[in-house]
Amino acid sequence: MLNYIKKLSYFFIESIVLFLVILSFLLLKTTLSINQNWIIVLLIISFCLVLIIKIQIKKWNRFRILHFSIKKVDKMTGIEFENFLLTYFKSLGCEAQTTKASNDYGADLILEYKKRKISVQAKRYQGTIGVKAVQEVIGSMAYYNTDCGLVVTNSYYSKNAEELAFANNVILWDRDVLIQMMNHENMTGYLSEFL
């Protein structure tokens, strides 16, 4: 719901800017005798302005997302957490993409980092994460032909989940690792220690 409201507000801002530009062109045309070449130039300029505004909004959102606190992460929905991780990994230089929302074969994201392909299972959760999340990402590794799996959570893992992950080339990021990654200034260099 929150994403829908954001998209709607951006659309509203862009629409207002475009409306004001078109209105000013019409007013200029009626009050001044402007030939069609100038109108075309002004329309191109207005299109560029709308594009610049759109890019700046996208940059601002990325900046804002990358500076979330763990408390903000705790309040996210599962899909918001996936989108947060997608933006986060892209900012670190990973090639990242989401999988289908349903029937994702156990991976929410697929990353490519330093010639490694990684299946990512995102678990925004309040309780302890059990073996199911690890089993899901193990299944995704064969389906997506990835080198390893990564389960990221804002919580902690059970002992069984840790043992299963260790035996199957799955990396676990718990709450502490996630906080370290979110707070570290040189995140790209730091990422190599955890992948």
Coordinates of C-alpha atoms in Angstrom, one line a residue:
M1 CA 0.0 0.0 0.0
L2 CA 2.8 2.4 0.9
N3 CA 4.5 1.8 -2.5
Y4 CA 1.3 2.5 -4.3
I5 CA 0.9 5.8 -2.4
K6 CA 4.5 6.7 -3.3
K7 CA 4.0 5.9 -7.0
L8 CA 0.8 7.9 -7.0
S9 CA 2.4 10.9 -5.4
Y10 CA 5.3 10.8 -7.9
F11 CA 2.8 10.6 -10.8
F12 CA 0.9 13.5 -9.2
I13 CA 4.1 15.6 -9.0
E14 CA 5.1 14.8 -12.6
S15 CA 1.5 15.5 -13.8
I16 CA 1.5 18.9 -12.1
V17 CA 4.9 19.9 -13.5
L18 CA 3.8 18.8 -17.0
F19 CA 0.4 20.6 -16.7
L20 CA 2.1 23.8 -15.6
V21 CA 4.6 23.7 -18.5
I22 CA 1.8 23.1 -21.0
L23 CA -0.3 25.8 -19.5
S24 CA 2.6 28.3 -19.6
F25 CA 3.1 27.4 -23.3
L26 CA -0.5 28.0 -24.1
L27 CA -0.4 31.3 -22.3
L28 CA 2.8 32.3 -24.0
K29 CA 1.3 31.4 -27.4
T30 CA -1.9 33.3 -26.9
T31 CA -0.2 36.4 -25.4
L32 CA 2.9 36.4 -27.6
S33 CA 3.2 35.5 -31.2
I34 CA 5.6 32.6 -30.9
N35 CA 6.2 30.5 -34.0
Q36 CA 6.0 26.7 -33.9
N37 CA 9.8 26.1 -33.7
W38 CA 9.9 27.8 -30.3
I39 CA 7.0 25.7 -29.1
I40 CA 8.8 22.6 -30.1
V41 CA 11.9 23.8 -28.3
L42 CA 9.9 24.6 -25.2
L43 CA 8.2 21.2 -25.3
I44 CA 11.6 19.5 -25.5
I45 CA 12.9 21.5 -22.6
S46 CA 9.8 20.6 -20.5
F47 CA 10.2 17.0 -21.3
C48 CA 13.8 17.2 -20.2
L49 CA 12.7 18.9 -16.9
V50 CA 10.2 16.2 -16.2
L51 CA 12.9 13.6 -16.9
I52 CA 15.4 15.3 -14.6
I53 CA 12.8 15.5 -11.8
K54 CA 12.1 11.8 -12.3
I55 CA 15.8 10.9 -12.0
Q56 CA 16.2 13.1 -8.9
I57 CA 13.3 11.5 -7.2
K58 CA 14.7 8.0 -8.0
K59 CA 18.1 9.1 -6.6
W60 CA 16.5 10.5 -3.5
N61 CA 14.6 7.3 -2.9
R62 CA 17.8 5.2 -3.3
F63 CA 19.6 7.5 -0.9
R64 CA 16.7 7.3 1.6
I65 CA 16.5 3.5 1.3
L66 CA 20.2 3.1 1.8
H67 CA 20.1 5.1 5.1
F68 CA 17.3 3.1 6.7
S69 CA 17.7 2.1 10.3
I70 CA 17.2 -1.5 11.5
K71 CA 14.0 -0.3 13.2
K72 CA 12.7 0.8 9.8
V73 CA 13.6 -2.6 8.4
D74 CA 11.7 -4.3 11.2
K75 CA 8.5 -2.5 10.1
M76 CA 8.8 -3.4 6.4
T77 CA 6.6 -6.0 4.7
G78 CA 8.3 -8.9 3.1
I79 CA 8.2 -7.3 -0.4
E80 CA 9.5 -4.0 0.9
F81 CA 12.4 -5.9 2.5
E82 CA 13.1 -7.6 -0.8
N83 CA 13.1 -4.2 -2.6
F84 CA 15.3 -2.8 0.1
L85 CA 17.8 -5.6 -0.4
L86 CA 17.6 -5.2 -4.2
T87 CA 18.4 -1.5 -4.0
Y88 CA 21.1 -2.2 -1.4
F89 CA 22.9 -4.9 -3.4
K90 CA 22.7 -2.8 -6.6
S91 CA 24.3 0.1 -4.7
L92 CA 27.2 -2.2 -3.9
G93 CA 27.9 -2.9 -7.5
C94 CA 26.1 -6.3 -7.7
E95 CA 23.9 -7.1 -10.7
A96 CA 20.7 -7.9 -8.9
Q97 CA 17.2 -8.8 -10.1
T98 CA 14.1 -10.0 -8.4
T99 CA 12.4 -13.3 -9.2
K100 CA 8.7 -13.9 -9.6
A101 CA 6.7 -12.9 -6.6
S102 CA 5.1 -16.3 -6.3
N103 CA 6.5 -19.7 -7.3
D104 CA 10.0 -18.2 -7.1
Y105 CA 11.6 -21.6 -6.5
G106 CA 13.1 -20.5 -3.2
A107 CA 14.9 -17.3 -4.2
D108 CA 13.7 -13.7 -3.9
L109 CA 16.7 -12.2 -5.7
I110 CA 19.5 -13.4 -8.0
L111 CA 22.8 -11.6 -7.6
E112 CA 26.0 -11.6 -9.6
Y113 CA 29.0 -10.4 -7.6
K114 CA 32.7 -11.0 -8.6
K115 CA 31.7 -13.6 -11.2
R116 CA 29.6 -15.5 -8.6
K117 CA 25.9 -16.1 -9.1
I118 CA 24.0 -16.1 -5.8
S119 CA 20.5 -17.1 -4.9
V120 CA 19.1 -14.8 -2.1
Q121 CA 16.2 -15.6 0.2
A122 CA 15.0 -12.5 2.1
K123 CA 13.3 -13.2 5.4
R124 CA 11.9 -10.2 7.2
Y125 CA 10.7 -11.9 10.4
Q126 CA 10.3 -11.4 14.1
G127 CA 10.9 -15.0 15.3
T128 CA 13.8 -17.4 14.8
I129 CA 14.4 -18.5 11.2
G130 CA 14.4 -22.3 10.9
V131 CA 15.6 -24.8 8.3
K132 CA 12.7 -24.0 5.9
A133 CA 14.4 -20.8 4.6
V134 CA 17.7 -22.6 4.1
Q135 CA 15.9 -25.5 2.3
E136 CA 14.2 -23.0 0.0
V137 CA 17.5 -21.3 -1.0
I138 CA 19.2 -24.7 -1.5
G139 CA 16.4 -25.7 -3.9
S140 CA 16.8 -22.4 -5.7
M141 CA 20.5 -22.9 -6.3
A142 CA 19.9 -25.8 -8.7
Y143 CA 17.0 -24.2 -10.4
Y144 CA 18.8 -20.8 -11.0
N145 CA 22.2 -22.5 -11.5
T146 CA 23.8 -20.4 -8.8
D147 CA 27.2 -20.9 -7.1
C148 CA 25.9 -20.4 -3.6
G149 CA 22.9 -19.3 -1.6
L150 CA 22.4 -16.4 0.8
V151 CA 19.6 -16.0 3.4
V152 CA 19.3 -12.5 4.8
T153 CA 17.1 -11.7 7.8
N154 CA 16.5 -9.0 10.3
S155 CA 16.2 -11.8 12.9
Y156 CA 18.4 -14.8 14.0
Y157 CA 18.7 -18.5 12.9
S158 CA 18.1 -21.7 14.7
K159 CA 21.1 -24.0 15.3
N160 CA 19.6 -26.5 12.8
A161 CA 19.4 -23.8 10.1
E162 CA 23.0 -22.9 10.7
E163 CA 24.1 -26.5 10.4
L164 CA 22.1 -27.1 7.2
A165 CA 23.5 -23.9 5.7
F166 CA 27.1 -24.8 6.5
A167 CA 26.7 -28.2 4.9
N168 CA 25.2 -26.8 1.7
N169 CA 27.2 -23.7 0.8
V170 CA 24.6 -21.3 2.0
I171 CA 25.7 -18.0 3.7
L172 CA 23.5 -16.7 6.5
W173 CA 23.2 -13.0 7.3
D174 CA 21.5 -12.5 10.6
R175 CA 20.4 -9.3 12.2
D176 CA 23.9 -8.5 13.5
V177 CA 25.5 -8.9 10.0
L178 CA 22.7 -6.9 8.4
I179 CA 23.3 -4.1 10.9
Q180 CA 27.0 -4.2 10.2
M181 CA 26.5 -4.0 6.5
M182 CA 24.0 -1.2 6.8
N183 CA 26.3 0.9 9.0
H184 CA 29.7 0.2 7.3
E185 CA 31.0 3.2 5.3
N186 CA 33.1 1.1 2.8
M187 CA 30.3 -1.4 2.1
T188 CA 31.7 -2.7 -1.2
G189 CA 35.0 -3.7 0.3
Y190 CA 33.2 -5.0 3.4
L191 CA 30.9 -7.1 1.3
S192 CA 33.7 -9.4 0.1
E193 CA 34.1 -10.5 3.7
F194 CA 30.6 -11.8 3.8
L195 CA 30.1 -13.3 0.4

